[in-house]
PDB file of N, CA and C in Angstrom:
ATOM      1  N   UNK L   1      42.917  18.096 -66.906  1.00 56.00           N
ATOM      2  CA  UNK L   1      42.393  19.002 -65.912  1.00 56.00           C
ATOM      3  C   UNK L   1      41.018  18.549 -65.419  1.00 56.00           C
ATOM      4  N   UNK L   2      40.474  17.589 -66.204  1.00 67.00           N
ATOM      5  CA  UNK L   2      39.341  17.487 -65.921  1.00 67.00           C
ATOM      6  C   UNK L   2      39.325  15.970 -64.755  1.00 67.00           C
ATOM      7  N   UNK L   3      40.615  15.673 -64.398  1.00 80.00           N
ATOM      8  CA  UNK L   3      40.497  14.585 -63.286  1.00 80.00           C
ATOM      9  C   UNK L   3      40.607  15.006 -61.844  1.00 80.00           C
ATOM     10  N   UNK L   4      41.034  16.636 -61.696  1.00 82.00           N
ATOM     11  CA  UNK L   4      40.748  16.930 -60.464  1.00 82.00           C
ATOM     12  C   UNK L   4      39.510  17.072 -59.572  1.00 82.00           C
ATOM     13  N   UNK L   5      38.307  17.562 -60.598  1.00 89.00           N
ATOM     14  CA  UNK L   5      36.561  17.268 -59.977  1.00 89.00           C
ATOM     15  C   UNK L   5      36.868  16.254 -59.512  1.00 89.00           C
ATOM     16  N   UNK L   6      37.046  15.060 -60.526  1.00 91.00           N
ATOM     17  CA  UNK L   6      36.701  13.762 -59.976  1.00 91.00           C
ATOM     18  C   UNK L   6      37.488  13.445 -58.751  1.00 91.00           C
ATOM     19  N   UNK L   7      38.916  13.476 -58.841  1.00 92.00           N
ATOM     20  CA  UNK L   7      39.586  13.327 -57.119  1.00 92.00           C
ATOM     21  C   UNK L   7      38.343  13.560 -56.462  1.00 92.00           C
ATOM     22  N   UNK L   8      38.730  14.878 -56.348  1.00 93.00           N
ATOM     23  CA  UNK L   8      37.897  15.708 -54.918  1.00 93.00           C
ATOM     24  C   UNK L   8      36.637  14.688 -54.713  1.00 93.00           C
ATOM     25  N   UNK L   9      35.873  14.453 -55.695  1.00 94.00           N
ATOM     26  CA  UNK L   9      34.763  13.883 -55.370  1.00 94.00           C
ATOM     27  C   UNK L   9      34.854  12.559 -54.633  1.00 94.00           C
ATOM     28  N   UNK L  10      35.776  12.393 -55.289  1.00 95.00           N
ATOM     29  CA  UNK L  10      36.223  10.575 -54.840  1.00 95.00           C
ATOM     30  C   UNK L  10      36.750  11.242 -52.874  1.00 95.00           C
ATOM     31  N   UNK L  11      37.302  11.811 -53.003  1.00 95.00           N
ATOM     32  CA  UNK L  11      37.816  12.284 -51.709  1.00 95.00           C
ATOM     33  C   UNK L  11      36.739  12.458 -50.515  1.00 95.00           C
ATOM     34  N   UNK L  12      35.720  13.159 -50.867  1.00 96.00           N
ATOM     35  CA  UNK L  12      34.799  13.824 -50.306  1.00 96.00           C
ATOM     36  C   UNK L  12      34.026  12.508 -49.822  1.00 96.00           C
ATOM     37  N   UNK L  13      33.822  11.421 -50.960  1.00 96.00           N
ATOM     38  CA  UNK L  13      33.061  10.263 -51.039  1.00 96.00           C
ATOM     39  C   UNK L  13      33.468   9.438 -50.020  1.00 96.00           C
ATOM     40  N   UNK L  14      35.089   9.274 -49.852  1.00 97.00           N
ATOM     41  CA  UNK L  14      35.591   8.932 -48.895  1.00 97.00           C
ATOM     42  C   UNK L  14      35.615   9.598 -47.342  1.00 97.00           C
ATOM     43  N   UNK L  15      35.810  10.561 -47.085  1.00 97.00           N
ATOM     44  CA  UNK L  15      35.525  11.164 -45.583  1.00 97.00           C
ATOM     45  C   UNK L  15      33.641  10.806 -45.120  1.00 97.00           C
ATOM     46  N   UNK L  16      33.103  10.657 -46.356  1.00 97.00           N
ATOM     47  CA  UNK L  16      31.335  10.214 -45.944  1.00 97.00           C
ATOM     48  C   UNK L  16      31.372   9.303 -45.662  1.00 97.00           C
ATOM     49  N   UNK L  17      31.863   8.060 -46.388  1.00 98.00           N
ATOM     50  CA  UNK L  17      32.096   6.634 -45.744  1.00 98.00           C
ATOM     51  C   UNK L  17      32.100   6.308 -44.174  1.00 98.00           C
ATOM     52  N   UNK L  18      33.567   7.016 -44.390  1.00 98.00           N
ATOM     53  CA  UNK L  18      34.113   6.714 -42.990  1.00 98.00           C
ATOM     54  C   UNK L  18      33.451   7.265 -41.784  1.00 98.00           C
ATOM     55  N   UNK L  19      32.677   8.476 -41.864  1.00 98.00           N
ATOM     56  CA  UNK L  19      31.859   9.485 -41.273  1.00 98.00           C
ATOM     57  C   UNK L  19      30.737   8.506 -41.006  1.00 98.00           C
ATOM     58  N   UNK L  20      30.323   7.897 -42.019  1.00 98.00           N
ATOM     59  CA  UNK L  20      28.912   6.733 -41.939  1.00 98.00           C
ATOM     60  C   UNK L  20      29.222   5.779 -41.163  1.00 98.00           C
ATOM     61  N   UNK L  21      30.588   5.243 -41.536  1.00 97.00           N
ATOM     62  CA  UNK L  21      30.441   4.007 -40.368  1.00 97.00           C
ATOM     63  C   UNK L  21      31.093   4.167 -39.221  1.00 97.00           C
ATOM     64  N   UNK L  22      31.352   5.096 -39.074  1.00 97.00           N
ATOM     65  CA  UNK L  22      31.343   5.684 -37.307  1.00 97.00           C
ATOM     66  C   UNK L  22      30.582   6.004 -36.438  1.00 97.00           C
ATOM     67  N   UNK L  23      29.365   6.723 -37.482  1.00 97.00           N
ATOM     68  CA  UNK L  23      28.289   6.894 -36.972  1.00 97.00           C
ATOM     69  C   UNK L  23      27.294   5.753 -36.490  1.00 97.00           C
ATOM     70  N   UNK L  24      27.352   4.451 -37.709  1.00 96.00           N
ATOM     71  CA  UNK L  24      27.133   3.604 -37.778  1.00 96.00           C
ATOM     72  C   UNK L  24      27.781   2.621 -36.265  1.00 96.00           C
ATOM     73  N   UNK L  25      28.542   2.547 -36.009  1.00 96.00           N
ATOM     74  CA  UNK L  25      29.435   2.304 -34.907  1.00 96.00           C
ATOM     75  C   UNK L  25      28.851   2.423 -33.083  1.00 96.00           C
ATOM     76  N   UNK L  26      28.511   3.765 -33.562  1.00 95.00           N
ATOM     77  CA  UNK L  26      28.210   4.271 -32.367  1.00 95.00           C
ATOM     78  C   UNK L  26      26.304   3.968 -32.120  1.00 95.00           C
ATOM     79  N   UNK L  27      25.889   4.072 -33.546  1.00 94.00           N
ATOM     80  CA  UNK L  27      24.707   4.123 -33.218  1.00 94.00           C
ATOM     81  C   UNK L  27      24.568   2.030 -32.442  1.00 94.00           C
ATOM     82  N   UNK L  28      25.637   1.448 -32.997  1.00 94.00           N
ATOM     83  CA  UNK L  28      25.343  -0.189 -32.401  1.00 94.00           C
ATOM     84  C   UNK L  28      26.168  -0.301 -31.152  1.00 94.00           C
ATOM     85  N   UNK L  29      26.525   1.057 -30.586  1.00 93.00           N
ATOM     86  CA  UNK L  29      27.150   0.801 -28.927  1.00 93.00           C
ATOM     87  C   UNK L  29      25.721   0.584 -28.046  1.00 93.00           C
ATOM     88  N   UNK L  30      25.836  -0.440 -26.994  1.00 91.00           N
ATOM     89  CA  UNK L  30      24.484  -0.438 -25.780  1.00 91.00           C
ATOM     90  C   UNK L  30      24.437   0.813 -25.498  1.00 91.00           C
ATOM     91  N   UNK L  31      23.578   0.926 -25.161  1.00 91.00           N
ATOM     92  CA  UNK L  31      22.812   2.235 -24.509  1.00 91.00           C
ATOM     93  C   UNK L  31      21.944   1.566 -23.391  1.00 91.00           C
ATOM     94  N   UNK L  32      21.952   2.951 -22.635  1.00 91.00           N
ATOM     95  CA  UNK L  32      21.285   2.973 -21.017  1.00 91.00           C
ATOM     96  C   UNK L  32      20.843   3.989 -20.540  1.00 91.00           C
ATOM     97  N   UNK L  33      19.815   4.428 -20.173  1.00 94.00           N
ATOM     98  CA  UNK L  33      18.991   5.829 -19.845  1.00 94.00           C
ATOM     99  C   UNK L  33      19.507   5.644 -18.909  1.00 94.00           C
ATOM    100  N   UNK L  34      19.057   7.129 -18.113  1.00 95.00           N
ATOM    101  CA  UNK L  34      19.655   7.973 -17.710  1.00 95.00           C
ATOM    102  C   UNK L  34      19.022   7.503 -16.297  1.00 95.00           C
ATOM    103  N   UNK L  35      17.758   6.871 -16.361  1.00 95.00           N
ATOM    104  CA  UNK L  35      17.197   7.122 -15.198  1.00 95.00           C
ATOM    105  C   UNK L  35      17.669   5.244 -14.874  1.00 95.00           C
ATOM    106  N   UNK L  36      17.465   4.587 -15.504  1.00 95.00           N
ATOM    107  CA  UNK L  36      18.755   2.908 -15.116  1.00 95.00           C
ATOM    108  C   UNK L  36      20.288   2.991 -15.062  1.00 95.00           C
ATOM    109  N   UNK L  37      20.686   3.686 -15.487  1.00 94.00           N
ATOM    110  CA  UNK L  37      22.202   4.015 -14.927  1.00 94.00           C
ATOM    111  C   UNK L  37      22.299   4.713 -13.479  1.00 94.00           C
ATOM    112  N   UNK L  38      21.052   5.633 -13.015  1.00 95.00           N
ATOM    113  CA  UNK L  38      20.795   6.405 -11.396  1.00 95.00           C
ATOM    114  C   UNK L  38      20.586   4.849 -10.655  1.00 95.00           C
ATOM    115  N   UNK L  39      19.354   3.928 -11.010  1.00 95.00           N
ATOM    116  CA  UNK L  39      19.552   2.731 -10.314  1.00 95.00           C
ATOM    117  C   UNK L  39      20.255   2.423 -10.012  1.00 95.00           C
ATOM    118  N   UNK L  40      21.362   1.636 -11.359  1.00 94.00           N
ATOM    119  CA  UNK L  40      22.445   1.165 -10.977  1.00 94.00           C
ATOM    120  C   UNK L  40      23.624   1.792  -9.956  1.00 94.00           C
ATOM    121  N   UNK L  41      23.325   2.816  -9.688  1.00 90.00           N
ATOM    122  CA  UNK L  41      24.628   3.628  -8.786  1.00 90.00           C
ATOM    123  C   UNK L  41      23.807   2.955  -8.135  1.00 90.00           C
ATOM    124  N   UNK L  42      22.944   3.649  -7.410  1.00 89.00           N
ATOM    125  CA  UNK L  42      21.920   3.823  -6.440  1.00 89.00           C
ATOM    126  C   UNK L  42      22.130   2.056  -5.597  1.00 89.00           C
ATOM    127  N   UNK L  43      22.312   1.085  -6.006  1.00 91.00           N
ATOM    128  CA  UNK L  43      22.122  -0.092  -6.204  1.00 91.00           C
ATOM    129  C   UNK L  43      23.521  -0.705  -5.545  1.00 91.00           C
ATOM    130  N   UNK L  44      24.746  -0.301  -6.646  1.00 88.00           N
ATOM    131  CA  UNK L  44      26.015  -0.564  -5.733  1.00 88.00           C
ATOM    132  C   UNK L  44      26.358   0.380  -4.717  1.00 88.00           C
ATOM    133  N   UNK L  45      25.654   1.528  -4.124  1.00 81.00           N
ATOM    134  CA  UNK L  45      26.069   2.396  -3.423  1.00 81.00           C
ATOM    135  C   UNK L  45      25.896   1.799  -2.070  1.00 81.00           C
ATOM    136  N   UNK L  46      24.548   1.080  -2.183  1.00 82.00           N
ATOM    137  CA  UNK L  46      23.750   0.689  -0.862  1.00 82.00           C
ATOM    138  C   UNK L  46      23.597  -0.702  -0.510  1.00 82.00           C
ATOM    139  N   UNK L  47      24.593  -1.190  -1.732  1.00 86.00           N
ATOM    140  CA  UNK L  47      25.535  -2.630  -1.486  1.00 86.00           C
ATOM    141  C   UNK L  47      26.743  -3.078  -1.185  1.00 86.00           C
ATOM    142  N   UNK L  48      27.646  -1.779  -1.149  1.00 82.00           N
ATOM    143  CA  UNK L  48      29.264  -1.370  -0.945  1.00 82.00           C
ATOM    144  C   UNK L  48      29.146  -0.576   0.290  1.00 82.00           C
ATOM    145  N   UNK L  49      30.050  -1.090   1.101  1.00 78.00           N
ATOM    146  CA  UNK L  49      30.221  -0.185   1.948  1.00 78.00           C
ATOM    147  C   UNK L  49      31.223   0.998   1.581  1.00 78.00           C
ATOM    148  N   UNK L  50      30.850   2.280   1.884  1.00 77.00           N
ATOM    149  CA  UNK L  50      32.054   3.691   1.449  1.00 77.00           C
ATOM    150  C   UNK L  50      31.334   4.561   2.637  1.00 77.00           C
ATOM    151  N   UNK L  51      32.768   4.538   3.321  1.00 74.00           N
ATOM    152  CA  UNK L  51      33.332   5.800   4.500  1.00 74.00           C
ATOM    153  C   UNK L  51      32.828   6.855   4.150  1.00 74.00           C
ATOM    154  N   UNK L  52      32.805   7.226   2.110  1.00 76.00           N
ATOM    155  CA  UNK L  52      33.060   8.460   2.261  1.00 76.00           C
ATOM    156  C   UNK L  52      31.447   8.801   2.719  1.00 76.00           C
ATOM    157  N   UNK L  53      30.556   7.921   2.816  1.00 74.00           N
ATOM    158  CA  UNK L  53      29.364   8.745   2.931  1.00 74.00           C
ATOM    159  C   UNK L  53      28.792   8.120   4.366  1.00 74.00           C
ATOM    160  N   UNK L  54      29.207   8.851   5.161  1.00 77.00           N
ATOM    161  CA  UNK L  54      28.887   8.170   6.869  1.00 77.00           C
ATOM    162  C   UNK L  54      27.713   8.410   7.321  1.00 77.00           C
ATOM    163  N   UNK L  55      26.981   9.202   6.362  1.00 78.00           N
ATOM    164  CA  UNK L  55      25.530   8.740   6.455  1.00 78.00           C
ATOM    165  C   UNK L  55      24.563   7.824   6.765  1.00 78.00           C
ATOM    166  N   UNK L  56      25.110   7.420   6.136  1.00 76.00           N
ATOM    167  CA  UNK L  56      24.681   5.884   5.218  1.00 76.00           C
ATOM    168  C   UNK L  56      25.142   4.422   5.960  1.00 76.00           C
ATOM    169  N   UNK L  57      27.062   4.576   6.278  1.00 76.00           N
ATOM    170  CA  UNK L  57      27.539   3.516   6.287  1.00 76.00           C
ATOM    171  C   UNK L  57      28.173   3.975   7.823  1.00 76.00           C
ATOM    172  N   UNK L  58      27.677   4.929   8.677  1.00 78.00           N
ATOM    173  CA  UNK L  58      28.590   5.505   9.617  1.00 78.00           C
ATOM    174  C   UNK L  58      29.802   5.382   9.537  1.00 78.00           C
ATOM    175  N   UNK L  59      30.780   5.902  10.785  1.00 78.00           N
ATOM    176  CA  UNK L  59      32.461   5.997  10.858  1.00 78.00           C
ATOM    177  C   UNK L  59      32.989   4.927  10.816  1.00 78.00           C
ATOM    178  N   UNK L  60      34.509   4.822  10.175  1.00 75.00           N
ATOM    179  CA  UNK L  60      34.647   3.416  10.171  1.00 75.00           C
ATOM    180  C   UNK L  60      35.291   3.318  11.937  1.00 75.00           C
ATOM    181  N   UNK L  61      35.151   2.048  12.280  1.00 74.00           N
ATOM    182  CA  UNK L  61      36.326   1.600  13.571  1.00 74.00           C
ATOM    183  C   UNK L  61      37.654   2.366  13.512  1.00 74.00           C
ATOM    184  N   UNK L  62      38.364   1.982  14.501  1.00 73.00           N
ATOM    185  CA  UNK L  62      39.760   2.432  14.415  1.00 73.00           C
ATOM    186  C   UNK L  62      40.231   1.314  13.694  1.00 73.00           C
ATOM    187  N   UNK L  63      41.131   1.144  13.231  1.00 73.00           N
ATOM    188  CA  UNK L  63      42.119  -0.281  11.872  1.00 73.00           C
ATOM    189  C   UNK L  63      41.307  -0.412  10.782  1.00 73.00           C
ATOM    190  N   UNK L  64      40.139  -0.359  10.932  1.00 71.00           N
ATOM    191  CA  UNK L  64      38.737  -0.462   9.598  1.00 71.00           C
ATOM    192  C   UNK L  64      39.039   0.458   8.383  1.00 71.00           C
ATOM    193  N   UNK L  65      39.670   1.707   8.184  1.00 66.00           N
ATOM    194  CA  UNK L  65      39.263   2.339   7.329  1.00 66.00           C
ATOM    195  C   UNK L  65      41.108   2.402   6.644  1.00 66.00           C
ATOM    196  N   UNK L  66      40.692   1.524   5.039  1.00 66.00           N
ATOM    197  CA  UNK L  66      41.862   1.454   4.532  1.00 66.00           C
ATOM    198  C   UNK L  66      42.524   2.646   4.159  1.00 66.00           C
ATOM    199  N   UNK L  67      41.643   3.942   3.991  1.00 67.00           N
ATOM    200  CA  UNK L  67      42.120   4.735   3.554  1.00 67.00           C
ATOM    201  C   UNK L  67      42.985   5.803   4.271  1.00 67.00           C
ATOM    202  N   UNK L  68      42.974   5.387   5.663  1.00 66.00           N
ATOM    203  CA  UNK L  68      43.478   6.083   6.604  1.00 66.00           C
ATOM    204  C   UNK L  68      45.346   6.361   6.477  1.00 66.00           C
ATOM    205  N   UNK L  69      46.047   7.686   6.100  1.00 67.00           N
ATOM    206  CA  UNK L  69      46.664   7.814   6.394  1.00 67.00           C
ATOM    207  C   UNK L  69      47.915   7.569   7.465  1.00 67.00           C
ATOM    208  N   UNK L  70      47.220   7.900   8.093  1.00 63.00           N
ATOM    209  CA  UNK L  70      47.609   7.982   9.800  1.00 63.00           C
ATOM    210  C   UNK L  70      48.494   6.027  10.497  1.00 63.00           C
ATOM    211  N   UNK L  71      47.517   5.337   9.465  1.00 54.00           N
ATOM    212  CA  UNK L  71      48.237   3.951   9.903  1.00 54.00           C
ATOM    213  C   UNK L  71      49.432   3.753   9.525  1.00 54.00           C
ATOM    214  N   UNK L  72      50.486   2.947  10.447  1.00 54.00           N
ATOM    215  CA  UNK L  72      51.702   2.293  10.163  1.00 54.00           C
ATOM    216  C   UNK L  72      51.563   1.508   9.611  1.00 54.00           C
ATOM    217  N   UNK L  73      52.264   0.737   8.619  1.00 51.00           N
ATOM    218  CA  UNK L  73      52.715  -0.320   7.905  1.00 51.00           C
ATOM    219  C   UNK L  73      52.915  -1.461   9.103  1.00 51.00           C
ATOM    220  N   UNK L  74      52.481  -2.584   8.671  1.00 50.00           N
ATOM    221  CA  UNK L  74      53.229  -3.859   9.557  1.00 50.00           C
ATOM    222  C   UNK L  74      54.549  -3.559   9.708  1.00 50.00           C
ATOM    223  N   UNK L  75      55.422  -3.560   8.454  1.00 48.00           N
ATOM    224  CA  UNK L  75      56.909  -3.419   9.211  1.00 48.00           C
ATOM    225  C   UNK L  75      57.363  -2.558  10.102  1.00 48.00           C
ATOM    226  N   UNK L  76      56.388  -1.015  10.158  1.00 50.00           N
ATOM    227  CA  UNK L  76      56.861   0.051  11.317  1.00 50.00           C
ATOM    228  C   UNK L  76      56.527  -0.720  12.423  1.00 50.00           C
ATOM    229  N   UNK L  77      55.211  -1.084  12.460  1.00 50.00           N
ATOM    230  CA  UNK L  77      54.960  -1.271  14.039  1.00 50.00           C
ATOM    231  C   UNK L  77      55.535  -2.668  14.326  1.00 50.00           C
ATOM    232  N   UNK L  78      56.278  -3.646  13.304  1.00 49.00           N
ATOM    233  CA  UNK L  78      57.075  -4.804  14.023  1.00 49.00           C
ATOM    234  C   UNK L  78      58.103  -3.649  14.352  1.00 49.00           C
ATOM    235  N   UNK L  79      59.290  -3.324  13.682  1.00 50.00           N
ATOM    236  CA  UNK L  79      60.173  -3.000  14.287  1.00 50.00           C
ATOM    237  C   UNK L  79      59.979  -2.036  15.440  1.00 50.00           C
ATOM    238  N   UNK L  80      59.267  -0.891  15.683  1.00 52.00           N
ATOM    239  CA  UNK L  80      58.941  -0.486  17.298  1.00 52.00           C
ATOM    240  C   UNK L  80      58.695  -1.530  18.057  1.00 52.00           C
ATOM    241  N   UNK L  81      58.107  -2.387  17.563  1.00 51.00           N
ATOM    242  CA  UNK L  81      57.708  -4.236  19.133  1.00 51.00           C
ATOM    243  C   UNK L  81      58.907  -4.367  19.459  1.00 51.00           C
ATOM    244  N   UNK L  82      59.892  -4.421  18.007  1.00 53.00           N
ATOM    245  CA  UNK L  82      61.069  -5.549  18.345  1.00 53.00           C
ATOM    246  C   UNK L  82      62.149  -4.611  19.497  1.00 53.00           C
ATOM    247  N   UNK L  83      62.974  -5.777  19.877  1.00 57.00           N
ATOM    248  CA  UNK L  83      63.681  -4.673  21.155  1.00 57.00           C
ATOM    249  C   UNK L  83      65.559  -4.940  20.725  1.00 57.00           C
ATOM    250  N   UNK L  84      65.532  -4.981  19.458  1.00 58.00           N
ATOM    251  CA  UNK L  84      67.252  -5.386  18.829  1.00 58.00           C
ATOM    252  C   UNK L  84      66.911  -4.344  17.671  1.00 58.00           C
ATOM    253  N   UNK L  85      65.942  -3.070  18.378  1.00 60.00           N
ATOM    254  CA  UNK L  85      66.328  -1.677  17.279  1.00 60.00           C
ATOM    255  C   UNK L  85      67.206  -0.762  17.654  1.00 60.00           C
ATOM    256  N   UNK L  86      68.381  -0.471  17.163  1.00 61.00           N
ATOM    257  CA  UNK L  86      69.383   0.422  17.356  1.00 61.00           C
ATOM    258  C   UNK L  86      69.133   2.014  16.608  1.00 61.00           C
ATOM    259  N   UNK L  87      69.335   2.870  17.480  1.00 60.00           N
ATOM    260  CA  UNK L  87      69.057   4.294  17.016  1.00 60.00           C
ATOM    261  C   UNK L  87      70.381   4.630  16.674  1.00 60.00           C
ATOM    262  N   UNK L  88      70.705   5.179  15.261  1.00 64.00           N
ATOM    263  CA  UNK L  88      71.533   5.986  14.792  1.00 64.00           C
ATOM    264  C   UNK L  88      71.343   7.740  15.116  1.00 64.00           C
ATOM    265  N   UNK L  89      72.251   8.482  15.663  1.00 53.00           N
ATOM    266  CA  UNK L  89      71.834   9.687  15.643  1.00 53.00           C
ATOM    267  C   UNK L  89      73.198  10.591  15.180  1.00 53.00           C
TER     268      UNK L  89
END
């Protein structure tokens, strides 16, 4: 009866370990304040062009903006050019 203290202890000893070198882990991840990570946006923001802020980068052209819905695919607008399109109705 007297080997169950010891488990537990051994147990307990073990979840600290592992608890330590996680902590341990994290404490050797890079780190970056708060106010050099704002740079760094700050930095690719006003080196990338983005639509979304037309502030900055004004509207895109008409064909310019990839994100545009509204555009056809090359293959729609070949086949409207082509004139051997047959309408099924």
């Amino acid at each position: 009866m007297g080997e169950l203290p010891y488990k537990i202890q051994q147990l307990k000893l073990k979840r600290i370990e592992e608890l330590n070198s996680k902590l341990r882990n994290e404490l050797a991840r890079e780190r970056m304040t708060a106010s050099n990570a704002c740079l760094s946006i700050i930095d690719y923001t006003s080196t990338h062009s983005d639509y979304a802020v037309p502030e900055v980068w004004g509207f895109p052209t008409s064909g310019e903006n990839p994100y545009d819905n509204n555009r056809k695919s090359s293959f729609a607008r070949s086949q409207e050019d082509s004139s051997n399109c047959c309408v099924i109705s």
